[in-house]
């Protein structure tokens, strides 16, 4: 009697952290250009805007120190923080822990900075994931020619993360 074993799905481990190195910042910008300009066509050549001047960049880095995900957060005043430009490299998109890990650090880091409300404009295809992560839809909007939902994080689900420079490791098997 012979046995047949399915090959194991690849496992991706990523460190989710604040982008502290210039190379991480540059790689995060390159990933945003890849996703938002080349793949989605939302911007022509570059997605940089005024928010980048004050935003804090977070990254997911793999075992080879390659940036495979990014998001930025910024303070809008009165305890309100925003997350934007969540991008995950194509090779890591089936790794749900990368996107959700970035969201967890984004909200948790903002909470450590005094956040009392965390908002984001979420592309429609990602709304279900955000709902699963304790986000609430507030309004439908169109940005850059695409349908989005204005969403708010349920802060009770996100404890403050005070050590964002170290961050945390997330591991998820491939799909």
PDB file of C-alpha atoms in Angstrom:
ATOM      1  CA  UNK A   1       0.000   0.000   0.000  1.00  0.00           C
ATOM      2  CA  UNK A   2       1.461   3.311  -1.022  1.00  0.00           C
ATOM      3  CA  UNK A   3       0.689   6.637   0.566  1.00  0.00           C
ATOM      4  CA  UNK A   4       0.351   9.930  -1.152  1.00  0.00           C
ATOM      5  CA  UNK A   5       1.233  13.112   0.654  1.00  0.00           C
ATOM      6  CA  UNK A   6       0.247  16.511  -0.578  1.00  0.00           C
ATOM      7  CA  UNK A   7       3.112  18.970  -0.693  1.00  0.00           C
ATOM      8  CA  UNK A   8       3.118  21.328   2.241  1.00  0.00           C
ATOM      9  CA  UNK A   9       1.981  24.840   1.517  1.00  0.00           C
ATOM     10  CA  UNK A  10       4.778  27.366   1.826  1.00  0.00           C
ATOM     11  CA  UNK A  11       4.914  29.267   5.073  1.00  0.00           C
ATOM     12  CA  UNK A  12       5.547  32.968   5.117  1.00  0.00           C
ATOM     13  CA  UNK A  13       6.905  34.631   8.210  1.00  0.00           C
ATOM     14  CA  UNK A  14       6.931  38.402   8.260  1.00  0.00           C
ATOM     15  CA  UNK A  15       7.952  40.978  10.826  1.00  0.00           C
ATOM     16  CA  UNK A  16       5.379  43.753  11.038  1.00  0.00           C
ATOM     17  CA  UNK A  17       7.081  46.933  12.238  1.00  0.00           C
ATOM     18  CA  UNK A  18       7.587  50.648  11.837  1.00  0.00           C
ATOM     19  CA  UNK A  19       9.816  51.428   8.851  1.00  0.00           C
ATOM     20  CA  UNK A  20      12.940  52.638  10.637  1.00  0.00           C
ATOM     21  CA  UNK A  21      15.529  52.274   7.885  1.00  0.00           C
ATOM     22  CA  UNK A  22      15.801  54.428   4.748  1.00  0.00           C
ATOM     23  CA  UNK A  23      15.847  51.234   2.658  1.00  0.00           C
ATOM     24  CA  UNK A  24      12.521  50.155   4.218  1.00  0.00           C
ATOM     25  CA  UNK A  25      10.992  53.560   3.457  1.00  0.00           C
ATOM     26  CA  UNK A  26      12.183  53.381  -0.150  1.00  0.00           C
ATOM     27  CA  UNK A  27      10.959  49.806  -0.592  1.00  0.00           C
ATOM     28  CA  UNK A  28       7.556  50.743   0.877  1.00  0.00           C
ATOM     29  CA  UNK A  29       7.226  53.581  -1.647  1.00  0.00           C
ATOM     30  CA  UNK A  30       8.253  51.234  -4.469  1.00  0.00           C
ATOM     31  CA  UNK A  31       5.648  48.679  -3.364  1.00  0.00           C
ATOM     32  CA  UNK A  32       2.960  51.378  -3.269  1.00  0.00           C
ATOM     33  CA  UNK A  33       3.892  52.439  -6.814  1.00  0.00           C
ATOM     34  CA  UNK A  34       3.751  48.820  -7.959  1.00  0.00           C
ATOM     35  CA  UNK A  35       0.316  48.208  -6.447  1.00  0.00           C
ATOM     36  CA  UNK A  36      -1.466  51.540  -6.848  1.00  0.00           C
ATOM     37  CA  UNK A  37       0.119  52.835 -10.059  1.00  0.00           C
ATOM     38  CA  UNK A  38       1.104  49.814 -12.136  1.00  0.00           C
ATOM     39  CA  UNK A  39      -1.340  47.105 -11.032  1.00  0.00           C
ATOM     40  CA  UNK A  40      -4.446  49.119 -10.177  1.00  0.00           C
ATOM     41  CA  UNK A  41      -3.863  52.218 -12.302  1.00  0.00           C
ATOM     42  CA  UNK A  42      -5.183  54.502  -9.546  1.00  0.00           C
ATOM     43  CA  UNK A  43      -2.336  57.000  -9.979  1.00  0.00           C
ATOM     44  CA  UNK A  44      -0.200  57.983 -12.924  1.00  0.00           C
ATOM     45  CA  UNK A  45       3.397  57.088 -12.061  1.00  0.00           C
ATOM     46  CA  UNK A  46       3.443  58.009  -8.358  1.00  0.00           C
ATOM     47  CA  UNK A  47       0.982  57.947  -5.472  1.00  0.00           C
ATOM     48  CA  UNK A  48       2.930  60.326  -3.209  1.00  0.00           C
ATOM     49  CA  UNK A  49       0.826  63.089  -1.675  1.00  0.00           C
ATOM     50  CA  UNK A  50       0.977  65.700   1.102  1.00  0.00           C
ATOM     51  CA  UNK A  51       0.117  63.095   3.759  1.00  0.00           C
ATOM     52  CA  UNK A  52       3.472  61.400   3.151  1.00  0.00           C
ATOM     53  CA  UNK A  53       5.154  64.437   4.720  1.00  0.00           C
ATOM     54  CA  UNK A  54       3.730  63.622   8.166  1.00  0.00           C
ATOM     55  CA  UNK A  55       2.744  59.957   7.904  1.00  0.00           C
ATOM     56  CA  UNK A  56       4.391  57.110   9.779  1.00  0.00           C
ATOM     57  CA  UNK A  57       5.210  54.201   7.480  1.00  0.00           C
ATOM     58  CA  UNK A  58       4.769  50.607   8.648  1.00  0.00           C
ATOM     59  CA  UNK A  59       6.149  47.610   6.787  1.00  0.00           C
ATOM     60  CA  UNK A  60       5.996  43.834   6.669  1.00  0.00           C
ATOM     61  CA  UNK A  61       9.425  42.375   5.945  1.00  0.00           C
ATOM     62  CA  UNK A  62      10.136  38.756   5.072  1.00  0.00           C
ATOM     63  CA  UNK A  63      13.038  36.586   6.230  1.00  0.00           C
ATOM     64  CA  UNK A  64      15.241  38.104   3.511  1.00  0.00           C
ATOM     65  CA  UNK A  65      14.393  41.635   4.757  1.00  0.00           C
ATOM     66  CA  UNK A  66      12.351  42.367   1.616  1.00  0.00           C
ATOM     67  CA  UNK A  67       9.358  44.641   2.152  1.00  0.00           C
ATOM     68  CA  UNK A  68       6.264  42.604   1.278  1.00  0.00           C
ATOM     69  CA  UNK A  69       3.643  44.926   2.715  1.00  0.00           C
ATOM     70  CA  UNK A  70       3.158  48.503   3.844  1.00  0.00           C
ATOM     71  CA  UNK A  71       0.634  50.945   5.229  1.00  0.00           C
ATOM     72  CA  UNK A  72       0.919  54.506   6.460  1.00  0.00           C
ATOM     73  CA  UNK A  73      -0.790  56.182   9.397  1.00  0.00           C
ATOM     74  CA  UNK A  74      -1.182  59.831  10.236  1.00  0.00           C
ATOM     75  CA  UNK A  75      -2.674  61.967  12.965  1.00  0.00           C
ATOM     76  CA  UNK A  76      -5.487  64.259  11.822  1.00  0.00           C
ATOM     77  CA  UNK A  77      -5.987  66.015  15.183  1.00  0.00           C
ATOM     78  CA  UNK A  78      -8.220  65.572  18.235  1.00  0.00           C
ATOM     79  CA  UNK A  79      -7.266  61.910  18.674  1.00  0.00           C
ATOM     80  CA  UNK A  80      -8.304  60.980  15.127  1.00  0.00           C
ATOM     81  CA  UNK A  81      -5.842  58.854  13.151  1.00  0.00           C
ATOM     82  CA  UNK A  82      -6.083  57.614   9.577  1.00  0.00           C
ATOM     83  CA  UNK A  83      -4.604  54.614   7.842  1.00  0.00           C
ATOM     84  CA  UNK A  84      -4.015  54.627   4.108  1.00  0.00           C
ATOM     85  CA  UNK A  85      -2.107  53.094   1.214  1.00  0.00           C
ATOM     86  CA  UNK A  86      -2.267  49.522   2.533  1.00  0.00           C
ATOM     87  CA  UNK A  87      -0.356  47.498  -0.054  1.00  0.00           C
ATOM     88  CA  UNK A  88       0.760  43.861  -0.022  1.00  0.00           C
ATOM     89  CA  UNK A  89       3.150  42.378  -2.579  1.00  0.00           C
ATOM     90  CA  UNK A  90       1.581  39.894  -4.968  1.00  0.00           C
ATOM     91  CA  UNK A  91       3.666  37.009  -3.530  1.00  0.00           C
ATOM     92  CA  UNK A  92       2.249  37.673  -0.054  1.00  0.00           C
ATOM     93  CA  UNK A  93      -1.407  38.398  -0.861  1.00  0.00           C
ATOM     94  CA  UNK A  94      -2.644  34.913  -0.070  1.00  0.00           C
ATOM     95  CA  UNK A  95      -0.939  35.284   3.275  1.00  0.00           C
ATOM     96  CA  UNK A  96      -3.808  36.882   5.182  1.00  0.00           C
ATOM     97  CA  UNK A  97      -1.571  37.542   8.180  1.00  0.00           C
ATOM     98  CA  UNK A  98       0.414  40.195   6.287  1.00  0.00           C
ATOM     99  CA  UNK A  99      -2.498  42.554   5.607  1.00  0.00           C
ATOM    100  CA  UNK A 100      -4.199  41.934   8.945  1.00  0.00           C
ATOM    101  CA  UNK A 101      -0.857  42.246  10.745  1.00  0.00           C
ATOM    102  CA  UNK A 102      -0.261  45.643   9.168  1.00  0.00           C
ATOM    103  CA  UNK A 103      -3.756  46.732  10.204  1.00  0.00           C
ATOM    104  CA  UNK A 104      -3.178  45.451  13.748  1.00  0.00           C
ATOM    105  CA  UNK A 105       0.068  47.421  14.089  1.00  0.00           C
ATOM    106  CA  UNK A 106      -1.404  50.515  12.429  1.00  0.00           C
ATOM    107  CA  UNK A 107      -4.272  50.760  14.889  1.00  0.00           C
ATOM    108  CA  UNK A 108      -2.245  49.532  17.874  1.00  0.00           C
ATOM    109  CA  UNK A 109       0.574  52.015  17.254  1.00  0.00           C
ATOM    110  CA  UNK A 110      -1.921  54.858  16.810  1.00  0.00           C
ATOM    111  CA  UNK A 111      -3.565  53.844  20.092  1.00  0.00           C
ATOM    112  CA  UNK A 112      -0.190  54.141  21.825  1.00  0.00           C
ATOM    113  CA  UNK A 113      -0.007  57.707  20.447  1.00  0.00           C
ATOM    114  CA  UNK A 114      -3.420  58.624  21.926  1.00  0.00           C
ATOM    115  CA  UNK A 115      -5.780  57.587  19.117  1.00  0.00           C
ATOM    116  CA  UNK A 116      -9.463  57.754  20.044  1.00  0.00           C
ATOM    117  CA  UNK A 117     -10.785  57.102  16.510  1.00  0.00           C
ATOM    118  CA  UNK A 118      -9.052  55.299  13.643  1.00  0.00           C
ATOM    119  CA  UNK A 119     -10.442  55.686  10.125  1.00  0.00           C
ATOM    120  CA  UNK A 120      -9.609  54.472   6.627  1.00  0.00           C
ATOM    121  CA  UNK A 121     -11.029  54.585   3.126  1.00  0.00           C
ATOM    122  CA  UNK A 122     -11.136  50.906   2.145  1.00  0.00           C
ATOM    123  CA  UNK A 123     -11.476  49.639  -1.423  1.00  0.00           C
ATOM    124  CA  UNK A 124     -14.701  47.676  -1.810  1.00  0.00           C
ATOM    125  CA  UNK A 125     -12.958  44.361  -2.485  1.00  0.00           C
ATOM    126  CA  UNK A 126     -11.320  44.611   0.965  1.00  0.00           C
ATOM    127  CA  UNK A 127     -14.357  45.619   3.042  1.00  0.00           C
ATOM    128  CA  UNK A 128     -15.196  42.039   4.087  1.00  0.00           C
ATOM    129  CA  UNK A 129     -11.700  41.521   5.500  1.00  0.00           C
ATOM    130  CA  UNK A 130     -11.934  44.762   7.472  1.00  0.00           C
ATOM    131  CA  UNK A 131     -15.345  43.759   8.832  1.00  0.00           C
ATOM    132  CA  UNK A 132     -13.796  40.514  10.107  1.00  0.00           C
ATOM    133  CA  UNK A 133     -11.142  42.636  11.822  1.00  0.00           C
ATOM    134  CA  UNK A 134     -13.775  44.600  13.805  1.00  0.00           C
ATOM    135  CA  UNK A 135     -14.204  47.584  11.491  1.00  0.00           C
ATOM    136  CA  UNK A 136     -17.520  49.310  10.839  1.00  0.00           C
ATOM    137  CA  UNK A 137     -18.659  50.875   7.578  1.00  0.00           C
ATOM    138  CA  UNK A 138     -19.669  54.519   7.882  1.00  0.00           C
ATOM    139  CA  UNK A 139     -20.252  55.666   4.294  1.00  0.00           C
ATOM    140  CA  UNK A 140     -19.672  54.727   0.676  1.00  0.00           C
ATOM    141  CA  UNK A 141     -17.389  57.062  -1.278  1.00  0.00           C
ATOM    142  CA  UNK A 142     -15.626  57.165  -4.624  1.00  0.00           C
ATOM    143  CA  UNK A 143     -11.905  57.965  -4.534  1.00  0.00           C
ATOM    144  CA  UNK A 144      -9.589  57.997  -7.525  1.00  0.00           C
ATOM    145  CA  UNK A 145     -12.450  56.620  -9.620  1.00  0.00           C
ATOM    146  CA  UNK A 146     -12.947  53.538  -7.395  1.00  0.00           C
ATOM    147  CA  UNK A 147     -15.637  52.584  -4.906  1.00  0.00           C
ATOM    148  CA  UNK A 148     -14.445  52.725  -1.299  1.00  0.00           C
ATOM    149  CA  UNK A 149     -16.053  52.558   2.124  1.00  0.00           C
ATOM    150  CA  UNK A 150     -15.174  54.969   4.882  1.00  0.00           C
ATOM    151  CA  UNK A 151     -14.580  52.615   7.809  1.00  0.00           C
ATOM    152  CA  UNK A 152     -13.777  52.960  11.512  1.00  0.00           C
ATOM    153  CA  UNK A 153     -11.800  50.463  13.581  1.00  0.00           C
ATOM    154  CA  UNK A 154     -13.409  48.998  16.688  1.00  0.00           C
ATOM    155  CA  UNK A 155     -10.689  50.139  19.074  1.00  0.00           C
ATOM    156  CA  UNK A 156     -11.626  47.589  21.739  1.00  0.00           C
ATOM    157  CA  UNK A 157     -10.177  44.901  19.439  1.00  0.00           C
ATOM    158  CA  UNK A 158      -6.813  46.677  19.169  1.00  0.00           C
ATOM    159  CA  UNK A 159      -4.659  47.071  22.274  1.00  0.00           C
ATOM    160  CA  UNK A 160      -1.991  49.760  22.186  1.00  0.00           C
ATOM    161  CA  UNK A 161       1.339  48.603  20.774  1.00  0.00           C
ATOM    162  CA  UNK A 162       4.118  50.659  22.336  1.00  0.00           C
ATOM    163  CA  UNK A 163       7.059  48.915  20.668  1.00  0.00           C
ATOM    164  CA  UNK A 164       6.271  49.438  17.004  1.00  0.00           C
ATOM    165  CA  UNK A 165       9.943  49.651  16.060  1.00  0.00           C
ATOM    166  CA  UNK A 166      10.351  46.000  17.032  1.00  0.00           C
ATOM    167  CA  UNK A 167       6.811  45.072  16.034  1.00  0.00           C
ATOM    168  CA  UNK A 168       5.875  41.408  15.925  1.00  0.00           C
ATOM    169  CA  UNK A 169       6.186  38.282  13.794  1.00  0.00           C
ATOM    170  CA  UNK A 170       3.200  36.889  11.954  1.00  0.00           C
ATOM    171  CA  UNK A 171       3.281  33.463  10.334  1.00  0.00           C
ATOM    172  CA  UNK A 172       0.736  31.956   8.002  1.00  0.00           C
ATOM    173  CA  UNK A 173       0.856  28.964   5.675  1.00  0.00           C
ATOM    174  CA  UNK A 174       0.213  29.535   1.978  1.00  0.00           C
ATOM    175  CA  UNK A 175      -3.255  29.179   0.456  1.00  0.00           C
TER     176      UNK A 175
END
